[in-house]
Amino acid sequence: MDESPLTLQARPDTFQPKIVGLYEQLFESESLLEHAEGFWSEVFLLKPDQAKLRETLEALSPEALLQHQIPTQELFHRAAYQLRTGASPSDENALDTLTVFLECVLSKKYSSPNSDVITVLAGLEGVDTVFTEFVNALEITIKDGRTLDVRQKAVQTAVAAVAGAYHTGLVSFFIGKDFFPALMKLVHDADDYTRLFVVFAFLGLLVNYNKFEFQNPYQHRFEDFVNEPIIQKTVQGLGQIYESSRNRYIAVQDDQPEGWNLSNTMTYFGLGGLTTSTKTGTGAMTDEEAKTAFAGFPPTETSILLPTYDFSNANKVFCLNFIRLAPSTKTDPSTFTSFLSLSSYLFQHAYRSTRASLYACLSLLIVRIMAEDQVVVRSLCNGDSMTSARLCRQRQPLLPVVRGDRLAVCVIFDTLVDGINHNLRKRLDVTLYILLLTPLHRLLTHLIHTHTKLPHHFPALWRSLLSFLRFLTSYATSLSTLPGIHSLTDLTAQILALALTAGEAFLPDARAHDDLFYKVFEAGDALAGFRDAYKLGERPGARASVEVLLGVSRHYSKLLEEDGSGKGAGGGAGARKSLSPREVSRVIRKGYETLELRTGEGLDRWERYREADWRNLIKRVARVVVADVRTMLAERS
């Protein structure tokens, strides 16, 4: 038999996908010449290996990418062309390839970011044509792509381009092209709320791009949008994302309050080993593991708060739907309930990092905008906004557990109090605390003006404010030099004075009113120290507030000393200690008859939120959001 002319080759140890070989041929070849048409047809017909493409691109330095500008420009141009054709599967494969390509190329640290990025992607001469065609192809695909998956992937590619090039001029191509109708059409057509995250992330990036430097057209789009069905679907999608982000905190530490039963009763008395608990704890993290996990929080999905803020600030129709829209099923929480629940976790953990603090501040800006709108705040304080939000209980001190529905304003009060209680540090985050106290002042002012008596545990609120005041007094030496500290101290005194002078309008009963007066009386020494430490007497507005507080304290101090002397207790501090709680309450009520309460003028006045006043904070938030969106895309691809 004649020998076969074919040669048997050794079987390779591993088989390499064809697409990987094409990547190597594209980026690792010594030849930098353009590739044939057949090469590119094969690249986009094969399913991309995103992990290998990422590995290949990440191995190249910025200088190496500039040296490979011919293949990188060709890849970008060819992928954009395949996207324009809309042919399956090349368009979808092109989007998957572009998303990873743009993430990796735009994440490099170039010596001249603007010109170098343009050189790598399109060349200085062809950038206008190539990028305009690319942006147009994305907009058409988002609006009329052949499937929802392809349309969603087009948004992901757009997000990768905008987030990666956020500090270059390339984003202007996206600003100049109106993506808003296409994105809203995708929201309308979406069959699953999980598809909407990238849509909202894209909108948040676009509307915040250089918004303080020029008139961003997307701001007008947010203001003028009144399509209520799409707004409602947007609100429902946001609620799903809030709940998902909140659940990540619970996965680290389940803080669900338990009822009082045999198991936790015996545990309370140190006999927990004699009974079995309903929570086994086998999957629970140790304190150190939880601390490590929380250090990386909030989750990247929390970046969705940026478009929430922009919609809230620009669009009243959105605001009303945001707080009023009922959940899709009776078992699900409403969007506003999920927002308040997530906010409570953000506020309680804000101290952990600058990033955590910025997200907490962003959430507080949303709450402030709601509290300053007369129509919205009316809904927060009446029966239209009943809710039973799950609030964070992961750190002491804990607020009272409230089971069942209650007014949204009561839930907001609790989230603000939690924020006040859990972020006390010698290097105080003054901005965070100003934003915590501002909506509290606005809400109390509304309750006073409308004479709305609120069933709420106000003693916890006054206790928190007075403890914060004592903290400020104790660390005045280190705190008094912090920027904005005088605004914070003035606001703290203003809220307490406002509650004292107008408490009858919103406190639920006489007992709550007595409790407030007694707590202020008890804090007399701290109030005097607070005034002296921050020189409140030298500023007219602050002087009026603190004099109201000290006047009440001095009045009742004198009355209780006289009452104690009459009982033979010897007067002074010992006199107060000799009186029973019932006797103290009697003296407090008796003191109303002789109390000359100087009503401080202007305690209920405030200035409406102006975004320009907070531009530095919003710019910092936007930078964090850009980084988080890029991280999220890398995790998903």
XYZ file of C-alpha atoms in Angstrom:
637
model
C 0.000 0.000 0.000
C 1.287 3.477 -0.931
C 2.116 5.785 1.946
C -0.250 8.730 2.471
C 1.173 12.121 1.480
C -0.547 13.656 4.549
C 1.524 14.241 7.673
C 0.057 13.398 11.057
C 0.621 16.303 13.422
C 0.881 15.989 17.176
C -2.353 16.588 19.071
C -2.133 19.885 21.051
C -2.475 19.740 24.824
C -5.280 22.325 24.751
C -7.494 23.664 22.011
C -7.560 27.435 21.595
C -10.775 29.076 20.376
C -10.396 30.580 16.934
C -11.401 34.036 18.185
C -8.498 34.044 20.660
C -6.090 33.377 17.829
C -7.553 36.310 15.946
C -7.011 38.572 18.971
C -3.394 37.498 19.144
C -2.987 38.069 15.421
C -4.481 41.546 15.793
C -2.550 42.803 18.821
C 0.534 40.636 19.159
C 1.691 40.487 15.563
C 4.770 42.456 14.632
C 2.959 43.590 11.518
C 0.914 46.755 11.998
C -0.629 46.672 8.535
C -4.372 46.739 7.974
C -6.111 43.362 7.946
C -8.135 41.918 5.100
C -11.917 42.048 4.842
C -12.184 38.323 5.483
C -10.321 38.713 8.792
C -12.871 41.199 10.104
C -15.828 39.185 8.884
C -14.496 36.253 10.869
C -13.872 38.370 13.989
C -17.480 39.526 14.194
C -19.110 36.260 13.134
C -17.443 34.410 16.011
C -18.728 34.854 19.553
C -16.263 37.118 21.370
C -14.194 35.835 24.284
C -14.513 38.915 26.482
C -12.232 37.599 29.232
C -9.402 36.878 26.815
C -9.878 40.182 24.997
C -9.721 42.004 28.325
C -6.589 40.085 29.303
C -4.921 40.929 25.986
C -5.747 44.638 26.186
C -4.859 45.018 29.862
C -1.401 43.603 29.125
C -0.718 46.519 26.764
C 0.653 49.756 28.217
C -0.641 53.132 27.034
C 2.520 53.518 24.950
C 1.996 50.079 23.376
C -1.587 50.970 22.475
C -0.383 54.142 20.779
C 2.094 52.039 18.808
C -0.788 49.701 17.856
C -3.002 52.575 16.760
C -3.588 51.087 13.309
C -5.214 47.841 14.589
C -7.053 49.661 17.414
C -8.475 52.254 15.012
C -9.398 49.518 12.592
C -11.124 47.455 15.301
C -13.144 50.444 16.471
C -14.119 51.501 12.944
C -15.019 47.951 11.834
C -17.072 47.257 14.960
C -19.022 50.485 14.475
C -19.657 49.490 10.850
C -20.963 46.061 11.875
C -23.262 47.776 14.364
C -24.688 50.004 11.635
C -25.514 47.023 9.429
C -27.752 45.504 12.119
C -27.026 41.987 10.845
C -27.175 39.040 13.233
C -24.990 37.947 14.961
C -22.350 40.478 13.890
C -24.073 43.477 15.511
C -24.354 41.821 18.914
C -20.803 40.464 18.737
C -19.573 43.925 17.782
C -21.279 45.427 20.847
C -19.756 42.834 23.196
C -16.348 43.483 21.661
C -16.698 47.269 21.797
C -17.783 47.279 25.447
C -14.644 45.467 26.612
C -12.429 47.308 24.153
C -13.619 50.739 25.298
C -13.438 49.820 29.002
C -9.814 48.727 28.679
C -8.561 51.386 26.272
C -10.207 54.281 28.114
C -9.031 53.131 31.562
C -5.345 53.615 30.668
C -3.437 56.559 32.118
C -2.214 58.473 29.093
C 0.203 61.369 29.259
C -2.166 63.474 27.094
C -5.603 61.912 27.670
C -7.589 63.877 25.073
C -5.271 63.497 22.091
C -3.984 60.023 22.986
C -7.470 58.526 23.345
C -8.489 60.045 20.015
C -5.333 58.650 18.417
C -6.000 55.138 19.697
C -9.679 55.079 18.697
C -10.007 57.065 15.496
C -7.002 59.248 14.675
C -6.906 63.010 14.939
C -8.027 63.530 11.350
C -10.907 61.068 11.306
C -12.324 61.464 14.816
C -15.291 63.642 13.816
C -16.490 61.249 11.121
C -15.771 57.996 12.938
C -17.195 59.044 16.293
C -20.268 60.673 14.800
C -21.037 57.448 12.922
C -20.418 55.414 16.073
C -22.736 57.563 18.214
C -25.442 57.566 15.530
C -25.251 53.781 15.256
C -25.636 53.413 19.023
C -28.672 55.712 19.119
C -30.402 53.850 16.274
C -29.666 50.481 17.883
C -30.961 51.581 21.287
C -34.153 52.849 19.710
C -34.870 50.218 17.048
C -32.455 47.345 17.595
C -33.672 43.938 16.484
C -33.999 42.531 20.043
C -34.177 43.886 23.579
C -30.863 42.169 24.373
C -29.130 43.977 21.512
C -30.671 47.312 22.562
C -29.533 46.818 26.170
C -26.033 45.906 25.030
C -25.929 49.075 22.946
C -26.629 51.068 26.131
C -23.837 49.188 27.918
C -21.429 50.081 25.125
C -22.521 53.720 25.309
C -22.004 53.724 29.078
C -18.524 52.221 28.654
C -17.641 54.998 26.195
C -19.054 57.858 28.283
C -17.758 56.628 31.659
C -14.315 55.907 30.248
C -14.012 59.210 28.365
C -15.776 61.348 30.987
C -12.815 63.664 31.405
C -12.161 64.061 27.702
C -13.918 65.927 24.925
C -15.333 62.760 23.345
C -18.410 62.871 25.596
C -19.519 65.982 23.692
C -20.479 63.689 20.792
C -23.013 62.009 23.105
C -24.237 65.327 24.481
C -24.806 66.629 20.966
C -26.847 63.550 20.040
C -30.209 63.383 21.786
C -30.394 59.876 23.274
C -33.337 60.674 25.544
C -36.190 59.535 23.211
C -34.379 56.299 22.397
C -33.723 55.560 26.062
C -37.320 56.288 27.066
C -38.536 54.000 24.256
C -36.328 51.250 25.676
C -37.787 51.847 29.140
C -41.280 51.565 27.650
C -40.455 48.333 25.795
C -38.413 46.648 28.549
C -39.883 43.392 29.821
C -37.716 43.225 32.924
C -36.702 45.935 35.379
C -33.165 44.528 35.524
C -32.635 45.909 32.015
C -33.149 49.447 33.226
C -30.086 49.917 35.420
C -27.738 50.734 32.537
C -30.367 53.098 31.078
C -30.532 55.095 34.316
C -26.753 54.999 34.722
C -26.323 56.362 31.191
C -28.802 59.174 31.822
C -27.092 60.074 35.104
C -23.723 60.393 33.370
C -25.101 62.460 30.500
C -27.101 64.943 32.562
C -24.183 65.607 34.931
C -21.500 66.089 32.293
C -20.103 69.615 32.780
C -23.557 70.706 33.954
C -22.142 73.735 35.776
C -19.967 74.840 32.863
C -22.592 74.975 30.113
C -26.307 74.502 29.522
C -26.574 70.720 29.388
C -29.483 69.797 27.039
C -30.321 66.699 29.072
C -31.311 68.918 31.998
C -34.070 70.382 29.824
C -35.105 66.876 28.834
C -35.502 65.941 32.493
C -37.519 69.087 33.187
C -39.880 68.741 30.224
C -40.599 65.006 30.401
C -44.242 64.424 31.375
C -45.035 60.987 29.946
C -46.510 59.581 33.148
C -46.693 55.867 32.143
C -42.965 55.854 31.353
C -42.211 57.878 34.490
C -44.099 55.279 36.541
C -42.170 52.450 34.916
C -38.960 54.347 35.625
C -39.963 54.750 39.266
C -40.787 51.043 39.587
C -37.437 50.120 38.050
C -35.618 52.357 40.516
C -37.415 50.662 43.401
C -36.117 47.257 42.322
C -32.555 48.570 42.250
C -32.858 50.244 45.673
C -34.102 47.003 47.199
C -31.323 44.976 45.594
C -28.691 47.398 46.886
C -30.217 47.395 50.387
C -30.277 43.593 50.459
C -26.503 43.502 50.079
C -26.193 45.155 53.496
C -28.570 42.583 54.987
C -26.556 39.742 53.418
C -23.548 40.872 55.479
C -25.477 41.347 58.732
C -29.116 40.367 59.123
C -30.585 43.011 61.413
C -34.215 41.947 61.344
C -35.633 42.615 64.853
C -36.949 39.488 66.535
C -40.068 39.276 68.612
C -39.854 38.654 72.366
C -39.931 34.857 72.756
C -38.572 32.090 74.974
C -35.326 31.827 73.022
C -34.202 35.445 73.234
C -35.585 35.801 76.765
C -33.287 33.014 77.985
C -30.428 34.471 75.948
C -31.020 37.825 77.682
C -30.485 36.114 81.060
C -27.398 34.238 79.844
C -29.147 30.899 79.325
C -29.138 30.850 75.526
C -27.362 27.496 75.463
C -30.410 25.772 76.959
C -32.588 26.509 73.940
C -32.324 26.492 70.167
C -32.489 29.798 68.309
C -34.430 30.307 65.136
C -31.271 31.882 63.669
C -28.548 29.266 63.493
C -25.824 31.773 62.680
C -23.791 29.176 60.744
C -23.590 31.487 57.749
C -23.182 34.699 59.721
C -19.986 36.719 59.383
C -17.736 37.507 62.296
C -17.430 41.148 63.350
C -14.094 41.431 61.571
C -15.448 39.863 58.375
C -18.463 42.176 58.448
C -16.196 45.203 58.970
C -14.125 44.185 55.938
C -17.241 43.650 53.823
C -18.804 46.953 54.831
C -15.564 48.787 53.964
C -16.351 48.242 50.273
C -19.939 49.458 50.565
C -22.179 51.002 49.292
C -22.680 48.568 46.379
C -21.991 49.964 42.918
C -25.734 49.824 42.126
C -26.167 52.698 44.569
C -24.914 54.961 41.777
C -28.537 54.912 40.592
C -29.167 57.647 43.175
C -27.547 60.180 40.830
C -30.270 60.065 38.129
C -32.834 59.859 40.949
C -31.479 63.141 42.293
C -31.545 64.796 38.863
C -35.117 63.703 38.179
C -36.205 64.840 41.662
C -34.571 68.231 41.261
C -35.972 68.871 37.794
C -39.345 67.161 37.512
C -42.293 67.509 39.910
C -44.291 64.808 38.084
C -41.478 62.401 38.868
C -41.398 63.504 42.535
C -45.102 62.895 43.040
C -44.975 59.476 41.409
C -41.823 58.680 43.355
C -43.588 59.030 46.708
C -47.135 58.059 45.751
C -46.800 55.154 43.307
C -48.151 51.957 44.811
C -46.143 48.726 44.490
C -46.981 46.312 41.694
C -48.058 43.669 44.244
C -49.246 43.887 47.835
C -46.220 41.941 49.084
C -43.670 44.272 47.501
C -42.575 47.575 49.048
C -43.245 50.803 47.172
C -40.333 52.567 45.478
C -40.276 55.320 48.094
C -40.281 52.717 50.876
C -37.290 50.989 49.259
C -35.542 54.345 48.888
C -36.012 55.191 52.574
C -34.864 51.713 53.593
C -31.681 51.974 51.511
C -31.109 55.512 52.806
C -31.234 54.341 56.410
C -28.397 51.878 55.699
C -26.431 54.564 53.868
C -26.839 57.027 56.755
C -25.835 54.523 59.428
C -22.672 53.498 57.546
C -21.720 56.903 56.119
C -18.676 57.226 58.395
C -16.880 54.237 56.852
C -15.404 56.044 53.827
C -15.551 59.234 51.795
C -17.411 57.301 49.099
C -20.038 56.113 51.594
C -20.448 59.650 52.908
C -20.947 61.059 49.405
C -23.742 58.603 48.616
C -25.395 59.406 51.949
C -25.171 63.125 51.113
C -26.721 62.494 47.691
C -29.642 60.673 49.291
C -30.060 63.544 51.757
C -30.216 66.056 48.914
C -33.124 64.058 47.482
C -34.877 64.096 50.869
C -34.300 67.851 51.167
C -35.770 68.513 47.713
C -38.854 66.501 48.686
C -39.168 68.288 52.038
C -39.022 71.738 50.434
C -41.733 71.123 47.855
C -45.095 72.082 49.351
C -47.120 69.575 47.326
C -44.711 66.717 47.944
C -44.239 67.388 51.658
C -48.016 67.508 52.121
C -48.167 63.963 50.787
C -45.365 62.882 53.099
C -47.335 64.101 56.117
C -50.792 62.730 55.345
C -52.367 59.313 54.968
C -51.385 59.000 51.291
C -47.837 58.038 52.273
C -48.302 55.276 54.832
C -45.332 52.914 54.800
C -43.541 50.285 56.865
C -39.962 50.597 55.649
C -37.317 48.288 57.090
C -34.734 50.533 58.728
C -31.117 49.707 59.512
C -30.499 48.215 62.955
C -26.882 47.104 62.515
C -25.322 49.354 65.172
C -26.216 50.659 68.619
C -27.995 52.811 69.703
C -31.218 51.462 68.233
C -34.449 53.361 67.758
C -37.753 51.880 68.947
C -39.194 49.161 66.705
C -42.423 50.259 65.027
C -44.515 47.510 63.488
C -47.143 48.252 60.893
C -47.635 51.214 58.599
C -46.956 54.812 59.604
C -46.576 58.173 57.911
C -43.564 58.552 55.630
C -42.444 61.667 57.535
C -42.026 59.540 60.676
C -39.792 57.103 58.775
C -37.753 60.034 57.456
C -37.313 61.363 60.997
C -35.963 57.975 62.098
C -33.504 57.733 59.205
C -32.201 61.229 59.988
C -31.842 60.442 63.700
C -29.910 57.276 62.838
C -27.560 59.345 60.708
C -27.014 61.815 63.554
C -26.353 59.066 66.088
C -23.934 56.912 64.115
C -21.466 59.274 62.456
C -20.005 61.159 65.419
C -16.251 61.540 64.932
C -13.651 64.041 66.138
C -13.032 64.827 62.484
C -16.730 65.488 61.981
C -18.248 65.301 58.516
C -19.821 68.759 58.731
C -21.433 68.597 55.292
C -23.151 65.321 56.147
C -24.558 66.728 59.390
C -25.789 69.934 57.759
C -27.612 67.773 55.222
C -29.036 65.586 58.012
C -30.406 68.556 59.960
C -31.704 70.603 57.019
C -34.621 68.327 56.002
C -35.424 67.875 59.696
C -35.857 71.650 60.003
C -37.953 71.825 56.821
C -40.276 69.028 57.914
C -40.793 70.476 61.393
C -41.560 73.860 59.835
C -44.230 72.302 57.613
C -45.803 70.462 60.558
C -45.932 73.717 62.530
C -47.441 75.763 59.715
C -50.125 73.155 59.017
C -50.728 72.312 62.714
C -50.212 68.623 61.998
C -49.943 66.647 65.228
C -47.701 63.711 64.523
C -47.874 60.348 66.342
C -44.155 59.764 66.663
C -41.541 58.890 69.312
C -40.224 62.449 69.568
C -38.244 61.827 72.802
C -35.725 59.841 70.737
C -35.378 62.778 68.363
C -34.756 65.343 71.137
C -32.380 62.955 72.891
C -30.381 62.575 69.678
C -30.201 66.324 69.018
C -29.149 67.157 72.574
C -26.553 64.381 72.597
C -25.179 65.815 69.367
C -25.093 69.268 70.981
C -23.137 67.849 73.952
C -20.730 66.166 71.524
C -20.134 69.463 69.737
C -19.468 71.141 73.085
C -17.106 68.435 74.349
C -14.921 68.516 71.221
C -15.232 72.215 70.465
C -11.462 72.707 70.437
C -10.942 70.396 67.464
C -14.284 71.026 65.761
C -14.418 74.828 65.860
C -11.918 75.190 63.013
C -13.770 72.925 60.567
C -15.293 74.625 57.493
C -19.033 75.137 57.882
C -19.106 74.383 61.613
C -20.874 77.659 62.476
C -23.667 76.914 60.011
C -24.068 73.529 61.673
C -24.135 74.850 65.237
C -26.579 77.611 64.303
C -28.893 75.098 62.630
C -28.778 72.769 65.640
C -29.818 75.571 68.012
C -32.452 76.794 65.553
C -34.190 73.398 65.361
C -34.344 72.989 69.136
C -35.589 76.557 69.633
C -38.211 76.092 66.917
C -39.486 72.928 68.593
C -39.677 74.676 71.978
C -41.542 77.732 70.739
C -43.995 75.916 68.450
C -44.088 72.370 69.798
C -47.790 72.547 70.610
C -48.529 72.627 66.873
C -47.030 69.218 66.058
C -46.366 67.252 69.268
C -49.037 64.582 69.784
C -49.943 65.321 73.408
C -49.085 67.272 76.563
C -46.779 64.532 77.804
C -44.567 64.853 74.707
C -44.530 68.614 75.190
C -43.465 68.248 78.831
C -40.735 65.803 77.854
C -39.204 68.294 75.409
C -39.116 71.077 78.003
C -37.617 68.808 80.629
C -34.887 67.583 78.287
C -33.926 71.175 77.413
C -33.948 72.093 81.094
C -31.660 69.133 81.883
C -29.222 70.268 79.193
C -28.817 73.740 80.706
C -25.095 73.457 81.495
C -24.379 71.939 78.085
C -26.333 74.723 76.376
C -24.315 77.408 78.150
C -21.068 75.666 77.208
C -22.296 75.267 73.633
C -23.046 78.984 73.387
C -19.647 79.974 74.737
C -17.622 77.417 72.759
C -18.981 78.498 69.380
C -19.650 82.174 70.239
C -23.320 81.889 69.341
C -24.039 85.054 71.264
C -22.017 87.046 68.736
C -24.187 86.069 65.748
C -27.702 87.616 65.758
C -29.602 84.624 64.365
C -27.847 82.104 66.572
C -28.115 84.364 69.622
C -31.926 84.410 69.375
C -32.074 80.606 69.203
C -29.736 79.904 72.077
C -31.364 82.542 74.294
C -34.712 80.779 73.846
C -33.123 77.512 74.990
C -31.224 79.015 77.918
C -34.262 81.032 78.987
C -36.327 77.843 79.349
C -33.512 76.085 81.180
C -33.009 78.950 83.665
C -36.750 79.324 84.266
C -37.278 75.689 85.202
C -34.041 75.428 87.107
C -35.258 78.229 89.377
C -38.724 76.681 89.763
C -37.407 73.237 90.636
C -34.954 74.639 93.143
C -37.755 76.585 94.824
C -39.987 73.519 94.852
C -37.180 71.413 96.248
C -36.430 73.983 98.947
C -40.079 74.013 99.963
C -39.837 70.270 100.541
C -36.806 70.727 102.720
C -34.410 69.210 100.229
C -31.975 72.084 100.433
C -32.394 73.485 96.899
C -29.901 73.380 94.022
C -29.057 70.221 92.107
C -29.945 68.119 95.114
C -33.456 69.536 95.017
C -34.001 68.223 91.514
C -32.765 64.786 92.491
C -35.162 64.679 95.437
C -38.226 65.132 93.224
C -40.033 62.163 91.694
C -40.730 62.093 87.925
C -44.383 62.889 88.618
C -43.402 65.914 90.714
C -40.996 67.112 88.026
C -43.783 66.815 85.452
C -46.068 68.826 87.742
C -43.474 71.580 88.089
C -42.920 71.643 84.321
C -46.640 72.161 83.692
C -46.911 74.700 86.465
C -44.025 76.603 84.928
C -45.956 77.247 81.720
C -48.011 79.833 83.613
C -45.024 82.002 84.480
C -42.767 81.187 81.520
C -42.043 84.147 79.286
C -41.042 82.311 76.145
C -39.378 84.745 73.785
C -40.370 83.572 70.337
C -37.310 83.927 68.173
C -38.244 85.543 64.880
C -37.127 83.756 61.759
C -36.754 80.297 63.319
C -39.056 78.874 60.643
C -37.473 80.681 57.710
C -35.313 78.881 55.204
C -33.847 79.238 51.738
C -34.885 76.865 48.974
C -32.310 74.417 47.658
C -30.089 75.817 44.902
C -27.975 73.266 43.072
C -25.241 75.787 42.335
C -24.577 76.150 46.069
C -23.651 72.460 46.217
C -21.726 72.203 42.950
C -18.507 70.967 44.565
C -20.333 68.163 46.363
C -22.239 67.130 43.223
C -19.041 67.096 41.164
C -17.414 64.830 43.725
C -20.438 62.538 43.678
C -20.355 62.418 39.872
C -16.690 61.337 39.920
C -17.530 58.513 42.336
C -20.479 57.445 40.194
C -18.329 57.354 37.049
C -15.828 55.074 38.808
C -18.614 52.833 40.135
C -20.284 52.525 36.736
C -16.979 51.474 35.211
C -16.498 48.904 37.961
C -20.033 47.589 37.447
C -19.482 47.171 33.703
C -16.213 45.320 34.283
C -17.973 42.937 36.686
C -20.791 42.247 34.223
C -18.688 41.711 31.094
